[in-house]
PDB file of C-alpha atoms in Angstrom:
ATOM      1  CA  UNK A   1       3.579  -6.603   2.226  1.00 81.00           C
ATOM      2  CA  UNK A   2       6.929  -6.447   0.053  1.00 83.00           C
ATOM      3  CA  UNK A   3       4.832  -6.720  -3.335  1.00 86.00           C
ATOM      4  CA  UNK A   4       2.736  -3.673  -2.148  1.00 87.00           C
ATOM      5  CA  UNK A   5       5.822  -1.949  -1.118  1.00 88.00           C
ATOM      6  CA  UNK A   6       8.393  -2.474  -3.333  1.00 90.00           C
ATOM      7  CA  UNK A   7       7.711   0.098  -6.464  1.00 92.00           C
ATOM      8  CA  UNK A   8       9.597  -2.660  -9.397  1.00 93.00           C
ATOM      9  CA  UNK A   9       7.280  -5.602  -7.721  1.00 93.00           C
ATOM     10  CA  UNK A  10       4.362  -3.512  -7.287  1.00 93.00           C
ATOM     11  CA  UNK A  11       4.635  -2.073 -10.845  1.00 92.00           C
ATOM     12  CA  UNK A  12       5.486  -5.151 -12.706  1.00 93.00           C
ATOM     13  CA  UNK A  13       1.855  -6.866 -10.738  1.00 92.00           C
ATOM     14  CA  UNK A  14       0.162  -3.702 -12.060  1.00 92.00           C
ATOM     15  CA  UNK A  15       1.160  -3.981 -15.227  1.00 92.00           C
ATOM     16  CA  UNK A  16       0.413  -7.841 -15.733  1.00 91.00           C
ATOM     17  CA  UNK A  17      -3.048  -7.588 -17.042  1.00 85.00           C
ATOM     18  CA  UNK A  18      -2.311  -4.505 -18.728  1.00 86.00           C
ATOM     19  CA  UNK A  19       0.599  -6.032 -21.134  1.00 88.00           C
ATOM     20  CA  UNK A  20      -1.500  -9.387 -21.515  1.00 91.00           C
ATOM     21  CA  UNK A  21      -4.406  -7.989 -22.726  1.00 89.00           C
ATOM     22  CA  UNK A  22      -4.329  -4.339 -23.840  1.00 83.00           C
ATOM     23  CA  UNK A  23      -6.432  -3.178 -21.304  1.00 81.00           C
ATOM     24  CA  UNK A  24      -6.897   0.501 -21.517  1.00 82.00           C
ATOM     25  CA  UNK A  25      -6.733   1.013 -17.802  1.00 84.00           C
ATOM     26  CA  UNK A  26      -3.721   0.293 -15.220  1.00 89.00           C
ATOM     27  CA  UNK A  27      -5.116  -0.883 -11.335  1.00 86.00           C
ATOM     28  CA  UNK A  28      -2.227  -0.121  -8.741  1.00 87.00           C
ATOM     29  CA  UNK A  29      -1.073  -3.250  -7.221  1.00 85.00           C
ATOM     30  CA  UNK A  30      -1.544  -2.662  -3.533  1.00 83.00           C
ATOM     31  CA  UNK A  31      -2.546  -4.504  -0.256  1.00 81.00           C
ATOM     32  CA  UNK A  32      -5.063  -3.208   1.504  1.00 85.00           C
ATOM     33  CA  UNK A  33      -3.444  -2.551   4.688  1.00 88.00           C
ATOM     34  CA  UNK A  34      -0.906  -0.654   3.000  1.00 87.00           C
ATOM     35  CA  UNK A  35      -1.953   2.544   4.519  1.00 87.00           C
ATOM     36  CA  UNK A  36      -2.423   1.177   8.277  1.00 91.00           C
ATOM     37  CA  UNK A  37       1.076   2.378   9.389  1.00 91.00           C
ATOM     38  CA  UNK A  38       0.528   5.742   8.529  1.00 91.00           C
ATOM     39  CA  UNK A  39      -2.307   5.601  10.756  1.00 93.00           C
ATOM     40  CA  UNK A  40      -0.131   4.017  13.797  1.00 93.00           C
ATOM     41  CA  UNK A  41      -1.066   0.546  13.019  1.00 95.00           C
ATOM     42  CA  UNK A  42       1.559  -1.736  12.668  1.00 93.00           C
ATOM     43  CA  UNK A  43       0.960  -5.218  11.053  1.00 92.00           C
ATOM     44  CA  UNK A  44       3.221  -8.081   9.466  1.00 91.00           C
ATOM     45  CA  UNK A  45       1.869 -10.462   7.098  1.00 88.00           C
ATOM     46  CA  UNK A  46       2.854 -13.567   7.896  1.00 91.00           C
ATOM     47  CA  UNK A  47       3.319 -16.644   5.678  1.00 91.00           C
ATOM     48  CA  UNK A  48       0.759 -19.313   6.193  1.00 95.00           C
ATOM     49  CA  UNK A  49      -1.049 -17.403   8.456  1.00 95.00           C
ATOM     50  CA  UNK A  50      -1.767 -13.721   6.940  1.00 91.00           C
ATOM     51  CA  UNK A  51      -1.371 -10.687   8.041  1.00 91.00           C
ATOM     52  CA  UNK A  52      -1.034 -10.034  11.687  1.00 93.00           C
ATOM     53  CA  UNK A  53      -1.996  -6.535  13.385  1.00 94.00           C
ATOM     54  CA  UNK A  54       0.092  -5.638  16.349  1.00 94.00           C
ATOM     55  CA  UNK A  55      -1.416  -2.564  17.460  1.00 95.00           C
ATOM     56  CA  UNK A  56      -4.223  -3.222  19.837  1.00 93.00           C
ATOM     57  CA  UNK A  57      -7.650  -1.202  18.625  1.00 94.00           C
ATOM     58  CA  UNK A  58     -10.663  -2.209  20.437  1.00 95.00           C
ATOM     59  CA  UNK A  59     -11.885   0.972  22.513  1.00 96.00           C
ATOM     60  CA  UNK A  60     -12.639   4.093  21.515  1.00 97.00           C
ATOM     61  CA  UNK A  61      -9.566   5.505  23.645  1.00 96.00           C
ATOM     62  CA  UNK A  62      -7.344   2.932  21.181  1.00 96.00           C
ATOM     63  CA  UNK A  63      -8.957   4.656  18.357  1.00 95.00           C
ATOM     64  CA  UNK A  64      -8.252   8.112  19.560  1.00 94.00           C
ATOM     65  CA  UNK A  65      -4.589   7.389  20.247  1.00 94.00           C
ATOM     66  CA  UNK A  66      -4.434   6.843  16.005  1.00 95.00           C
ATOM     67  CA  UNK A  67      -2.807   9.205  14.063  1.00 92.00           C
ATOM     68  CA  UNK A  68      -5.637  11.583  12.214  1.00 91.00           C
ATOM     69  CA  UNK A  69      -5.042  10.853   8.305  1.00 89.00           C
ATOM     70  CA  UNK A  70      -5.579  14.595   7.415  1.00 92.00           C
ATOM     71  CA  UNK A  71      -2.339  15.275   9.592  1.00 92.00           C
ATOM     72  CA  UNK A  72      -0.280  12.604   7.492  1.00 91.00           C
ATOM     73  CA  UNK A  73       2.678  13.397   5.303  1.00 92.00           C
ATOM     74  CA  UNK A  74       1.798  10.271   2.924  1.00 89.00           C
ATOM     75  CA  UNK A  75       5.367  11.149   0.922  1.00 90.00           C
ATOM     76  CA  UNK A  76       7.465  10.355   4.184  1.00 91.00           C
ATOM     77  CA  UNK A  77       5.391   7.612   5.602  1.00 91.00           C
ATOM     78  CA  UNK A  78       4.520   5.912   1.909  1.00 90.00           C
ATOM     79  CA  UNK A  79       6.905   7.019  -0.372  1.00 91.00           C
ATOM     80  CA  UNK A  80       6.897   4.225  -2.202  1.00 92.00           C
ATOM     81  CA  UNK A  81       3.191   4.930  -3.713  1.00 92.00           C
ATOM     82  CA  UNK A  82       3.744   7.481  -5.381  1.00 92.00           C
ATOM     83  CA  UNK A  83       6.988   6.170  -7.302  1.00 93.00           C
ATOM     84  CA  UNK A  84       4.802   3.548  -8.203  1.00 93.00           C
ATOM     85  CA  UNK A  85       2.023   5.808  -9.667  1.00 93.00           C
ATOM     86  CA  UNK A  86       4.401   8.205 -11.205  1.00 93.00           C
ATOM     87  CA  UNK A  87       5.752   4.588 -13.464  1.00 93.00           C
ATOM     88  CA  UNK A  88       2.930   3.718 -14.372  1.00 92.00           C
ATOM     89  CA  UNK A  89       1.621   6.951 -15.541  1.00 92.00           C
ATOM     90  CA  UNK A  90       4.851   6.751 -17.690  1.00 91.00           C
ATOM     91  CA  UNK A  91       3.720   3.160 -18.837  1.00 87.00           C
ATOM     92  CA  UNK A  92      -0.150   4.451 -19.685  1.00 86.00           C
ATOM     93  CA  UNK A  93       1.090   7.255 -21.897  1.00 82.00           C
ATOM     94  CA  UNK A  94       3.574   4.324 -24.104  1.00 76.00           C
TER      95      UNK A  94
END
């Protein structure tokens, strides 16, 4: 979860391939889950294990007490993604 969330560590994984090979394309470094707690779903990854979901979602009632993702501020509640995006743009254009 700290490599997705951290812009340096998530930008330096992006940028891996790209440097190495020349690609002509940059993939965001990210881990899937990223956007769960925006949601309302809180997880941990653990090491040895994986990641670990703490919220409980197996009814439909569970699934209505989520937060709806058009009614998400993803600047406050991921802020990091776009810093990450934004340096990388800057890296494409170099």
């Amino acid at each position: 979860r700290e490599r997705s969330e951290t812009p340096a560590m998530a930008t330096e994984l992006s940028l891996q391939c790209h440097r190495a090979y020349g690609m002509d394309g940059i993939i965001m470094f990210s881990d899937i889950l990223t956007p769960l707690p925006t949601l309302g779903i809180e997880f941990d990854v653990v090491k040895g294990i994986g990641p670990i979901i703490s919220t409980e979602v197996r009814s439909d009632e569970d699934v209505a007490k989520l937060k709806n993702a058009e009614d998400v501020d993803f600047d406050e509640t991921v802020p990091f993604i776009r810093e990450i995006l934004g340096t990388l743009a800057k890296e494409a254009e170099e």
